[in-house]
Amino acid sequence: MACYCRVSCFRVFLAALFFYECFAPSSAAQQPASAGKTLTVERIYSQPSLSGRLTRGLVWTPNGQQLSYFETKGAGKEAKAELWVMDAASGERRLLVAADKLESILPADTSRPTQATGLGRRAPSQYQWAPDGAGILFQGPTALAWLDVKSQTGRTLVSGKGTIADPKISPDGRFVSFVRDHNVWLVNLSDAKERAITQGGTEEIRKGELDWVYPEELEIKTAYWWSPDSSAIAYLEMDERKVTQYPLVDFSSPGGEAEMERYPVAGSANPIVRVFVGSLDGGDPRPMDTGTETDIYIPRVNWLTDSKHLAIQRLNRAQTTLDLLVADAQTGRTRVILSETDPFWINVSDDLHFLNDGKRFIWSSERSGYRHLYLYDLDGKQLGQLTNGEWEVTSVNGIDEAKGLVYFTSTAKSPLQRQVYVVHTDGSGQMQVTFGEGTHGADIPNGAGAIVDTYSNSMTPPRQELLRPDGKKIAMINENKVEELADYHLSPPEFLSVTSRDGMKLNAEMIKPPGFHSEKKYPVLVCTYGGPHAQVVRNGWGGANFLWHQLMAQKSYIIFLLDNRGSAGRGHAFETSLHLRLGEQELSDQRDGVKYLKSLPYVDANRIGIWGWSYGGHMTLHAMFEAGDDFKVGFAGGPVTDWRYYDSIYTERYLGLPQKNEKGYQDSSPVKYAAQLKGKLLIAHGTGDDNVHFANTLSVINDLIEAGKYVEVLAFPGRGHGVSDPPARRVLMQRVTQFFLDNL
């Protein structure tokens, strides 16, 4: 959303918020009834993690025959990383690079931890294999290093000239490209000589470098692309000169220093983005014709297999029309081969794949109300539909062109699950590949000789397995078994369905206290996100958030989660009720959830609280201001309070331009209803939040002051959207826990 939480839904976002030690309840009725150990926030966030630890750095070798990964040797300050490989056919393991050798090669990381979102929240890939498998590139914040695998010798390629981002090895293995000083650079692997591919890049005009809003809201991962034959690089030029600058003030410094962030708010000027192709042989970069309209988005760029043409996706500002253009890389001339239109909005994806025959491509669309896969030719003629049904494809995992197979993850089994499937390119023979109810995620190499399956369910932390293409197990990569969890006698979540007032079946989840007795009355803590691209009700491990809910259940709270309309997992048609008015449908569905709770004989109807972060914080404010008869207590973290303060791409996707939907913006912003607050409210926000700016909380505080209402506010100086450093998290969640114990 507006605020983080899309990729993996609200649970995963809140797993990044560490909940520390809470205070003991004063009431005997709140004492845990479990015969097992009592969870504490301190234990949830101490090491070793109760979620275990997944294997880091899983990367397929270029031929797909081996899987490399980091293994930790030793513990604590003595811990060192080694690089191992696993054979994809047999699962056999062997040491590739010993710890001492790896330590001497890895570039030092002198960067400061960041709480930024956008590009800042994605860690670098750490290392990449050369296309021939003979070398490995290692990345640091200011340096690049190279290892010759056979001789085990390492050397520094680039160092000491500034921050380095987005390194890539050319397809022919001769160069490494990277972004520095707002330009794309090359270093020759044979002699380590550097040269710039682009010229004139600045903070205002970025070349091959993304801004803040594109990766945050379009989930684009890079701003430049190598041609398959390594002869050219396509890149975005992002002109930021008219984009609003927002000051992020460091209140911890004596002078209150401010960092200026380019942040286009709803209705304001966006970056002007153009596509260029630069040849490695020199000459002026060639602009690609993306039309005369400059107020557009370029969310994706792909090379075709012939290295002569580019595929450019062009999205209008209203985000209702997505055109697929094919550009001649030499002349820049383009033609539209495919257009998608939607009366609400279009969600972009990473599913486009051009087949090696140079004549066909895989495309995904939500035109049916659910995302499905289609096969097209280069003239834009649909050749077939690969998937179909009242469920959605959530990602394309890999393609085995030799066998004509496409691997994908979907909700075909249930919206509460993610399973991996395979289908032929003619749409026949669809088969389920992964099994075990819960959430599966697949990493499949070219040729699809094997699959890395990361699997979890609501009671089991994720584990990593190596599977054959038919789903049969080859080897366990990391069982990640956390024996200690059994000591806490966790309460299994119950999945259920709640019917809304207009007859819609809504997925919900409930965690009951240990030793639950149906004749008792329990308070309820509702956890919500509520916005697009997120899903709180899912059969998957919820990390620290889930464990904190278990802690509260041990204190005799019922935990309740409901996915209202607008949330992910049930197709595009399920989202569109939010169009032009945020908060209304979501709150209506959440209130129907409360109505269901009040119908249960064991629920204390006078003690129902709600909490959420980001869009969940926004929803908490709607609930407390507009549904005070339902919700007694609320905690809102990092909330959007006025959509005119939020960024253009996200906000306009759902609300349109504020100039054309003024009433929709007013009604969607909870500040309008602040004077109606009845219950107890706690708000927390980082003053350095680069995503949901601190101005959101200041705005609602002002409205509450004018209405004569008091709320408790926790401000965290310099912290970002997640308030993610341990000291701040400890103070935050100590207070949140006690706030609910005192008031609910």
CSV table of C-alpha atoms in Angstrom, one decimal, residues 74-267:
chain,number,residue,atom,x,y,z
A,74,GLY,CA,30.7,-20.8,14.4
A,75,ALA,CA,28.4,-18.7,16.6
A,76,GLY,CA,28.2,-15.2,18.0
A,77,LYS,CA,31.1,-12.9,17.2
A,78,GLU,CA,33.0,-15.9,15.9
A,79,ALA,CA,30.4,-16.7,13.2
A,80,LYS,CA,31.8,-16.7,9.7
A,81,ALA,CA,30.1,-17.4,6.4
A,82,GLU,CA,31.0,-20.2,3.9
A,83,LEU,CA,29.7,-20.7,0.4
A,84,TRP,CA,28.4,-24.1,-0.4
A,85,VAL,CA,26.8,-25.8,-3.4
A,86,MET,CA,24.1,-28.5,-3.6
A,87,ASP,CA,23.8,-30.8,-6.6
A,88,ALA,CA,20.3,-30.3,-8.1
A,89,ALA,CA,19.9,-34.0,-9.2
A,90,SER,CA,21.2,-35.7,-6.0
A,91,GLY,CA,21.1,-33.2,-3.2
A,92,GLU,CA,24.7,-33.8,-2.4
A,93,ARG,CA,26.5,-30.8,-0.8
A,94,ARG,CA,30.1,-29.6,-1.0
A,95,LEU,CA,32.1,-26.6,0.2
A,96,LEU,CA,32.8,-24.1,-2.5
A,97,VAL,CA,34.5,-21.2,-0.8
A,98,ALA,CA,35.9,-21.5,2.8
A,99,ALA,CA,35.2,-18.9,5.4
A,100,ASP,CA,38.6,-17.4,5.5
A,101,LYS,CA,38.8,-17.1,1.7
A,102,LEU,CA,35.3,-15.6,1.5
A,103,GLU,CA,36.0,-13.1,4.3
A,104,SER,CA,39.1,-11.9,2.3
A,105,ILE,CA,37.0,-11.4,-0.8
A,106,LEU,CA,33.7,-9.9,0.5
A,107,PRO,CA,33.7,-6.1,0.3
A,108,ALA,CA,33.4,-4.4,3.7
A,109,ASP,CA,30.0,-3.1,4.5
A,110,THR,CA,30.4,0.4,6.1
A,111,SER,CA,26.9,1.6,5.3
A,112,ARG,CA,24.5,2.7,8.0
A,113,PRO,CA,21.4,0.7,8.6
A,114,THR,CA,18.4,2.3,6.8
A,115,GLN,CA,14.7,2.4,7.7
A,116,ALA,CA,13.8,3.7,4.3
A,117,THR,CA,11.3,2.0,2.1
A,118,GLY,CA,11.4,2.0,-1.8
A,119,LEU,CA,14.8,0.9,-2.9
A,120,GLY,CA,16.1,1.2,0.6
A,121,ARG,CA,14.1,-1.7,1.9
A,122,ARG,CA,15.6,-4.2,-0.5
A,123,ALA,CA,19.0,-5.6,0.4
A,124,PRO,CA,21.4,-6.3,-2.4
A,125,SER,CA,21.6,-9.8,-3.8
A,126,GLN,CA,25.1,-10.2,-2.2
A,127,TYR,CA,26.5,-12.2,-5.1
A,128,GLN,CA,25.9,-13.3,-8.7
A,129,TRP,CA,27.3,-16.1,-10.9
A,130,ALA,CA,29.0,-15.3,-14.1
A,131,PRO,CA,27.0,-16.7,-17.1
A,132,ASP,CA,29.6,-19.4,-17.7
A,133,GLY,CA,29.8,-20.4,-14.0
A,134,ALA,CA,33.5,-19.6,-13.8
A,135,GLY,CA,33.3,-16.5,-11.6
A,136,ILE,CA,31.2,-14.9,-8.9
A,137,LEU,CA,30.6,-11.2,-8.4
A,138,PHE,CA,30.3,-10.0,-4.8
A,139,GLN,CA,28.7,-6.6,-3.9
A,140,GLY,CA,29.3,-4.1,-1.1
A,141,PRO,CA,27.9,-0.6,-0.8
A,142,THR,CA,31.0,1.0,-2.3
A,143,ALA,CA,32.9,-1.9,-3.8
A,144,LEU,CA,32.6,-4.8,-6.2
A,145,ALA,CA,34.8,-7.9,-6.0
A,146,TRP,CA,35.3,-10.9,-8.3
A,147,LEU,CA,36.2,-14.5,-7.4
A,148,ASP,CA,37.6,-17.0,-9.9
A,149,VAL,CA,36.0,-20.2,-8.8
A,150,LYS,CA,38.5,-22.7,-10.2
A,151,SER,CA,41.7,-20.9,-8.8
A,152,GLN,CA,39.9,-19.6,-5.7
A,153,THR,CA,41.6,-16.2,-6.3
A,154,GLY,CA,39.7,-12.9,-5.7
A,155,ARG,CA,40.3,-9.4,-6.8
A,156,THR,CA,38.6,-6.0,-6.3
A,157,LEU,CA,36.9,-4.6,-9.4
A,158,VAL,CA,35.7,-1.2,-8.2
A,159,SER,CA,36.3,0.5,-4.9
A,160,GLY,CA,36.4,3.9,-3.1
A,161,LYS,CA,34.7,6.1,-5.7
A,162,GLY,CA,31.2,6.4,-4.1
A,163,THR,CA,28.1,4.4,-3.5
A,164,ILE,CA,27.5,1.6,-5.9
A,165,ALA,CA,24.0,0.2,-6.7
A,166,ASP,CA,22.4,-2.4,-9.0
A,167,PRO,CA,25.4,-4.3,-10.3
A,168,LYS,CA,24.9,-6.8,-13.2
A,169,ILE,CA,27.1,-9.1,-15.2
A,170,SER,CA,26.7,-8.7,-18.9
A,171,PRO,CA,25.2,-11.8,-20.7
A,172,ASP,CA,28.5,-12.5,-22.4
A,173,GLY,CA,30.4,-12.2,-19.1
A,174,ARG,CA,32.8,-9.5,-20.3
A,175,PHE,CA,31.6,-6.6,-18.2
A,176,VAL,CA,30.0,-5.6,-14.9
A,177,SER,CA,27.6,-2.7,-15.0
A,178,PHE,CA,26.5,-0.6,-12.0
A,179,VAL,CA,25.0,2.7,-11.0
A,180,ARG,CA,27.1,5.4,-9.5
A,181,ASP,CA,26.6,9.2,-9.3
A,182,HIS,CA,23.2,8.8,-11.1
A,183,ASN,CA,24.8,7.2,-14.2
A,184,VAL,CA,25.3,3.7,-15.5
A,185,TRP,CA,29.0,2.6,-15.5
A,186,LEU,CA,30.9,-0.4,-16.9
A,187,VAL,CA,34.0,-2.1,-15.6
A,188,ASN,CA,35.8,-4.5,-17.9
A,189,LEU,CA,36.5,-7.8,-16.3
A,190,SER,CA,39.7,-8.3,-18.2
A,191,ASP,CA,41.5,-5.2,-17.2
A,192,ALA,CA,39.2,-3.5,-14.5
A,193,LYS,CA,39.0,-0.3,-16.6
A,194,GLU,CA,35.8,1.8,-16.0
A,195,ARG,CA,33.8,3.9,-18.3
A,196,ALA,CA,30.4,5.6,-18.1
A,197,ILE,CA,27.6,4.4,-20.5
A,198,THR,CA,25.4,7.5,-19.7
A,199,GLN,CA,26.5,11.1,-19.3
A,200,GLY,CA,25.0,14.0,-17.4
A,201,GLY,CA,23.1,12.1,-14.7
A,202,THR,CA,22.3,14.2,-11.6
A,203,GLU,CA,20.0,14.0,-8.6
A,204,GLU,CA,17.4,15.8,-10.7
A,205,ILE,CA,17.8,13.8,-13.9
A,206,ARG,CA,18.6,10.1,-13.1
A,207,LYS,CA,20.0,7.8,-15.8
A,208,GLY,CA,19.5,4.1,-15.2
A,209,GLU,CA,18.6,4.9,-11.6
A,210,LEU,CA,15.2,4.6,-9.9
A,211,ASP,CA,13.6,7.3,-7.8
A,212,TRP,CA,11.5,6.7,-4.6
A,213,VAL,CA,8.0,6.2,-5.9
A,214,TYR,CA,8.6,3.8,-8.9
A,215,PRO,CA,10.0,0.9,-6.8
A,216,GLU,CA,7.7,1.6,-3.9
A,217,GLU,CA,4.4,1.6,-5.9
A,218,LEU,CA,5.1,-0.1,-9.2
A,219,GLU,CA,7.5,-2.6,-7.7
A,220,ILE,CA,10.0,-2.1,-10.5
A,221,LYS,CA,13.4,-3.5,-9.4
A,222,THR,CA,15.9,-1.8,-11.8
A,223,ALA,CA,16.1,1.1,-14.3
A,224,TYR,CA,18.5,-0.5,-16.9
A,225,TRP,CA,18.6,-3.7,-18.9
A,226,TRP,CA,21.3,-5.5,-20.9
A,227,SER,CA,20.4,-6.7,-24.4
A,228,PRO,CA,20.8,-10.5,-24.6
A,229,ASP,CA,23.8,-10.2,-27.0
A,230,SER,CA,25.5,-7.6,-24.7
A,231,SER,CA,25.7,-5.0,-27.4
A,232,ALA,CA,23.5,-2.4,-25.7
A,233,ILE,CA,21.9,-1.3,-22.5
A,234,ALA,CA,18.3,0.1,-22.3
A,235,TYR,CA,17.7,2.5,-19.5
A,236,LEU,CA,15.2,4.9,-18.0
A,237,GLU,CA,15.8,8.6,-17.7
A,238,MET,CA,13.9,10.0,-14.8
A,239,ASP,CA,13.4,13.8,-14.8
A,240,GLU,CA,12.6,14.7,-11.2
A,241,ARG,CA,12.9,18.5,-11.5
A,242,LYS,CA,9.2,19.2,-11.0
A,243,VAL,CA,8.6,16.6,-8.3
A,244,THR,CA,7.8,17.9,-4.8
A,245,GLN,CA,10.6,17.8,-2.3
A,246,TYR,CA,9.6,16.8,1.2
A,247,PRO,CA,12.0,17.5,4.2
A,248,LEU,CA,12.8,14.6,6.4
A,249,VAL,CA,14.1,16.4,9.5
A,250,ASP,CA,16.6,14.8,11.8
A,251,PHE,CA,15.3,15.9,15.2
A,252,SER,CA,18.1,14.2,17.0
A,253,SER,CA,20.7,16.6,15.6
A,254,PRO,CA,21.3,20.0,17.2
A,255,GLY,CA,20.5,21.9,14.0
A,256,GLY,CA,17.6,19.8,13.0
A,257,GLU,CA,19.2,18.9,9.7
A,258,ALA,CA,16.8,18.0,6.9
A,259,GLU,CA,17.2,15.5,4.0
A,260,MET,CA,15.1,16.5,1.0
A,261,GLU,CA,13.1,13.6,-0.5
A,262,ARG,CA,11.6,13.7,-4.0
A,263,TYR,CA,8.0,12.6,-3.3
A,264,PRO,CA,5.1,13.3,-5.7
A,265,VAL,CA,2.0,13.7,-3.6
A,266,ALA,CA,-1.4,12.9,-5.1
A,267,GLY,CA,-2.3,15.3,-7.9
